Amino acid sequence: MNTLIFRTIAPLLVVVMLVFSVFITLRGHNEPGGGFIGGLIAASAIAIYGMAAGPQATRKAMRVDPLAIAGFGVLLAALSGLLSMPFQLPFLTGLWADLQLGDTAVAISTPMFFDLGVYAVVLGSISAIALALEDSGEDG
């Protein structure tokens, strides 16, 4: 399925899917969505690009090993849970703070960082699996 049309449209489709995955991830705490489904959408985008450009070109475009992304996600999720410990609160208790940016207050929270960690774990692990499968498909 490596047609000219697919190779031409794949980069545009990947950009749209990555932006949508971030949207789904960031809205996930208050509405349906979250890090898991956002990570799946992003990993699907990577798989589509891998089918269009090949796994080696996809790895080069990613610039970071997918398993390193997954490892970072595990670390981020664990750290977001540990942030409640200094306040004598149970592991994974949600903490919120307002960050002042000029006249605007941006709410940041440990659940958001946990979702971002899950996003990175799913993106990294599923992308690594998809690229490995695409590699084996080229050999056989």
PDB file of C-alpha atoms in Angstrom:
ATOM      1  CA  MET A   1       0.000   0.000   0.000  1.00  0.00           C
ATOM      2  CA  ASN A   2       2.866   2.323  -0.750  1.00  0.00           C
ATOM      3  CA  THR A   3       1.170   4.408  -3.422  1.00  0.00           C
ATOM      4  CA  LEU A   4       2.074   7.929  -4.462  1.00  0.00           C
ATOM      5  CA  ILE A   5      -1.199   9.263  -3.063  1.00  0.00           C
ATOM      6  CA  PHE A   6      -0.581   7.627   0.323  1.00  0.00           C
ATOM      7  CA  ARG A   7       3.024   8.853   0.519  1.00  0.00           C
ATOM      8  CA  THR A   8       1.846  12.375  -0.370  1.00  0.00           C
ATOM      9  CA  ILE A   9      -1.044  12.613   2.087  1.00  0.00           C
ATOM     10  CA  ALA A  10       0.608  10.761   5.014  1.00  0.00           C
ATOM     11  CA  PRO A  11       2.650  13.699   6.376  1.00  0.00           C
ATOM     12  CA  LEU A  12      -0.433  15.934   6.454  1.00  0.00           C
ATOM     13  CA  LEU A  13      -2.477  13.205   8.102  1.00  0.00           C
ATOM     14  CA  VAL A  14       0.267  12.665  10.686  1.00  0.00           C
ATOM     15  CA  VAL A  15       0.311  16.355  11.643  1.00  0.00           C
ATOM     16  CA  VAL A  16      -3.473  16.450  12.045  1.00  0.00           C
ATOM     17  CA  MET A  17      -3.457  13.276  14.124  1.00  0.00           C
ATOM     18  CA  LEU A  18      -0.647  14.505  16.398  1.00  0.00           C
ATOM     19  CA  VAL A  19      -2.405  17.817  17.066  1.00  0.00           C
ATOM     20  CA  PHE A  20      -5.677  15.972  17.739  1.00  0.00           C
ATOM     21  CA  SER A  21      -3.890  13.575  20.109  1.00  0.00           C
ATOM     22  CA  VAL A  22      -2.589  16.494  22.169  1.00  0.00           C
ATOM     23  CA  PHE A  23      -6.095  18.003  22.259  1.00  0.00           C
ATOM     24  CA  ILE A  24      -7.613  14.704  23.423  1.00  0.00           C
ATOM     25  CA  THR A  25      -4.897  14.305  26.058  1.00  0.00           C
ATOM     26  CA  LEU A  26      -5.282  17.777  27.535  1.00  0.00           C
ATOM     27  CA  ARG A  27      -9.064  17.686  27.706  1.00  0.00           C
ATOM     28  CA  GLY A  28      -9.102  14.197  29.188  1.00  0.00           C
ATOM     29  CA  HIS A  29      -9.203  15.161  32.835  1.00  0.00           C
ATOM     30  CA  ASN A  30     -12.565  16.929  32.556  1.00  0.00           C
ATOM     31  CA  GLU A  31     -14.132  15.160  29.561  1.00  0.00           C
ATOM     32  CA  PRO A  32     -13.663  11.896  27.677  1.00  0.00           C
ATOM     33  CA  GLY A  33     -10.089  11.450  26.555  1.00  0.00           C
ATOM     34  CA  GLY A  34      -6.816  11.390  28.399  1.00  0.00           C
ATOM     35  CA  GLY A  35      -3.274  10.191  28.055  1.00  0.00           C
ATOM     36  CA  PHE A  36      -4.056   6.651  26.963  1.00  0.00           C
ATOM     37  CA  ILE A  37      -6.303   7.421  24.007  1.00  0.00           C
ATOM     38  CA  GLY A  38      -4.172  10.454  23.072  1.00  0.00           C
ATOM     39  CA  GLY A  39      -1.085   8.243  23.044  1.00  0.00           C
ATOM     40  CA  LEU A  40      -2.854   5.672  20.880  1.00  0.00           C
ATOM     41  CA  ILE A  41      -3.799   8.343  18.340  1.00  0.00           C
ATOM     42  CA  ALA A  42      -0.215   9.639  18.269  1.00  0.00           C
ATOM     43  CA  ALA A  43       1.204   6.119  17.919  1.00  0.00           C
ATOM     44  CA  SER A  44      -1.217   5.488  15.055  1.00  0.00           C
ATOM     45  CA  ALA A  45       0.140   8.600  13.366  1.00  0.00           C
ATOM     46  CA  ILE A  46       3.685   7.275  13.753  1.00  0.00           C
ATOM     47  CA  ALA A  47       2.598   3.909  12.325  1.00  0.00           C
ATOM     48  CA  ILE A  48       1.003   5.627   9.320  1.00  0.00           C
ATOM     49  CA  TYR A  49       4.166   7.603   8.684  1.00  0.00           C
ATOM     50  CA  GLY A  50       6.159   4.380   9.031  1.00  0.00           C
ATOM     51  CA  MET A  51       4.015   2.712   6.388  1.00  0.00           C
ATOM     52  CA  ALA A  52       4.442   5.659   4.032  1.00  0.00           C
ATOM     53  CA  ALA A  53       8.116   6.532   4.521  1.00  0.00           C
ATOM     54  CA  GLY A  54       9.540   3.334   5.967  1.00  0.00           C
ATOM     55  CA  PRO A  55      10.602   2.531   9.517  1.00  0.00           C
ATOM     56  CA  GLN A  56      14.162   3.877   9.184  1.00  0.00           C
ATOM     57  CA  ALA A  57      12.942   7.266   7.923  1.00  0.00           C
ATOM     58  CA  THR A  58      10.350   7.340  10.697  1.00  0.00           C
ATOM     59  CA  ARG A  59      12.962   6.659  13.385  1.00  0.00           C
ATOM     60  CA  LYS A  60      15.132   9.398  11.903  1.00  0.00           C
ATOM     61  CA  ALA A  61      12.186  11.831  11.882  1.00  0.00           C
ATOM     62  CA  MET A  62      11.329  11.002  15.511  1.00  0.00           C
ATOM     63  CA  ARG A  63      14.920  11.824  16.585  1.00  0.00           C
ATOM     64  CA  VAL A  64      14.336  10.028  19.911  1.00  0.00           C
ATOM     65  CA  ASP A  65      14.106   6.279  20.404  1.00  0.00           C
ATOM     66  CA  PRO A  66      10.472   5.308  21.076  1.00  0.00           C
ATOM     67  CA  LEU A  67      11.458   3.243  24.122  1.00  0.00           C
ATOM     68  CA  ALA A  68      13.228   6.303  25.569  1.00  0.00           C
ATOM     69  CA  ILE A  69       9.926   8.185  25.200  1.00  0.00           C
ATOM     70  CA  ALA A  70       8.165   5.361  27.049  1.00  0.00           C
ATOM     71  CA  GLY A  71      10.771   5.407  29.807  1.00  0.00           C
ATOM     72  CA  PHE A  72      10.390   9.166  30.200  1.00  0.00           C
ATOM     73  CA  GLY A  73       6.633   8.669  30.482  1.00  0.00           C
ATOM     74  CA  VAL A  74       7.008   6.128  33.284  1.00  0.00           C
ATOM     75  CA  LEU A  75       9.334   8.516  35.123  1.00  0.00           C
ATOM     76  CA  LEU A  76       6.965  11.473  34.664  1.00  0.00           C
ATOM     77  CA  ALA A  77       3.936   9.492  35.859  1.00  0.00           C
ATOM     78  CA  ALA A  78       5.815   8.220  38.915  1.00  0.00           C
ATOM     79  CA  LEU A  79       7.115  11.689  39.787  1.00  0.00           C
ATOM     80  CA  SER A  80       3.626  13.159  39.512  1.00  0.00           C
ATOM     81  CA  GLY A  81       2.485  10.628  42.087  1.00  0.00           C
ATOM     82  CA  LEU A  82       5.420  11.292  44.390  1.00  0.00           C
ATOM     83  CA  LEU A  83       4.802  15.053  44.497  1.00  0.00           C
ATOM     84  CA  SER A  84       2.071  14.528  47.089  1.00  0.00           C
ATOM     85  CA  MET A  85       4.432  12.832  49.565  1.00  0.00           C
ATOM     86  CA  PRO A  86       6.081  16.005  50.975  1.00  0.00           C
ATOM     87  CA  PHE A  87       2.589  17.259  51.898  1.00  0.00           C
ATOM     88  CA  GLN A  88       1.891  14.096  53.934  1.00  0.00           C
ATOM     89  CA  LEU A  89      -0.725  13.008  51.380  1.00  0.00           C
ATOM     90  CA  PRO A  90      -1.175   9.551  49.850  1.00  0.00           C
ATOM     91  CA  PHE A  91       0.607   8.576  46.637  1.00  0.00           C
ATOM     92  CA  LEU A  92      -1.100   9.983  43.498  1.00  0.00           C
ATOM     93  CA  THR A  93      -3.156  12.567  45.401  1.00  0.00           C
ATOM     94  CA  GLY A  94      -3.945  15.383  42.986  1.00  0.00           C
ATOM     95  CA  LEU A  95      -2.331  18.769  43.619  1.00  0.00           C
ATOM     96  CA  TRP A  96      -3.237  21.977  41.783  1.00  0.00           C
ATOM     97  CA  ALA A  97      -1.496  25.325  41.408  1.00  0.00           C
ATOM     98  CA  ASP A  98      -2.123  28.474  39.390  1.00  0.00           C
ATOM     99  CA  LEU A  99       0.707  29.753  37.247  1.00  0.00           C
ATOM    100  CA  GLN A 100       0.452  33.501  36.590  1.00  0.00           C
ATOM    101  CA  LEU A 101       1.348  34.489  33.033  1.00  0.00           C
ATOM    102  CA  GLY A 102       0.713  38.219  32.890  1.00  0.00           C
ATOM    103  CA  ASP A 103      -3.009  38.738  33.465  1.00  0.00           C
ATOM    104  CA  THR A 104      -3.810  35.083  32.854  1.00  0.00           C
ATOM    105  CA  ALA A 105      -3.789  32.300  35.414  1.00  0.00           C
ATOM    106  CA  VAL A 106      -3.020  28.836  34.044  1.00  0.00           C
ATOM    107  CA  ALA A 107      -4.044  25.922  36.249  1.00  0.00           C
ATOM    108  CA  ILE A 108      -1.481  23.136  36.386  1.00  0.00           C
ATOM    109  CA  SER A 109      -1.957  19.880  38.251  1.00  0.00           C
ATOM    110  CA  THR A 110      -0.317  16.584  38.998  1.00  0.00           C
ATOM    111  CA  PRO A 111      -3.146  14.680  37.220  1.00  0.00           C
ATOM    112  CA  MET A 112      -2.221  16.568  34.042  1.00  0.00           C
ATOM    113  CA  PHE A 113       1.416  15.490  34.384  1.00  0.00           C
ATOM    114  CA  PHE A 114       0.279  11.916  35.070  1.00  0.00           C
ATOM    115  CA  ASP A 115      -1.789  12.002  31.850  1.00  0.00           C
ATOM    116  CA  LEU A 116       1.226  13.327  29.944  1.00  0.00           C
ATOM    117  CA  GLY A 117       3.296  10.480  31.365  1.00  0.00           C
ATOM    118  CA  VAL A 118       0.702   7.919  30.259  1.00  0.00           C
ATOM    119  CA  TYR A 119       0.636   9.614  26.835  1.00  0.00           C
ATOM    120  CA  ALA A 120       4.409   9.221  26.519  1.00  0.00           C
ATOM    121  CA  VAL A 121       4.357   5.585  27.691  1.00  0.00           C
ATOM    122  CA  VAL A 122       1.662   4.607  25.195  1.00  0.00           C
ATOM    123  CA  LEU A 123       3.203   6.631  22.362  1.00  0.00           C
ATOM    124  CA  GLY A 124       6.672   5.189  22.935  1.00  0.00           C
ATOM    125  CA  SER A 125       5.728   1.569  23.480  1.00  0.00           C
ATOM    126  CA  ILE A 126       3.154   1.265  20.680  1.00  0.00           C
ATOM    127  CA  SER A 127       5.423   3.164  18.264  1.00  0.00           C
ATOM    128  CA  ALA A 128       8.311   0.827  19.081  1.00  0.00           C
ATOM    129  CA  ILE A 129       6.083  -2.186  18.439  1.00  0.00           C
ATOM    130  CA  ALA A 130       4.706  -0.750  15.190  1.00  0.00           C
ATOM    131  CA  LEU A 131       8.159   0.154  13.875  1.00  0.00           C
ATOM    132  CA  ALA A 132       9.507  -3.288  14.801  1.00  0.00           C
ATOM    133  CA  LEU A 133       6.642  -4.930  12.927  1.00  0.00           C
ATOM    134  CA  GLU A 134       7.257  -2.698   9.910  1.00  0.00           C
ATOM    135  CA  ASP A 135      10.948  -3.626  10.028  1.00  0.00           C
ATOM    136  CA  SER A 136      10.115  -7.328  10.013  1.00  0.00           C
ATOM    137  CA  GLY A 137       7.681  -6.776   7.153  1.00  0.00           C
ATOM    138  CA  GLU A 138      10.457  -5.332   4.984  1.00  0.00           C
ATOM    139  CA  ASP A 139      12.693  -8.365   5.554  1.00  0.00           C
ATOM    140  CA  GLY A 140      10.091 -11.010   4.777  1.00  0.00           C
TER     141      GLY A 140
END
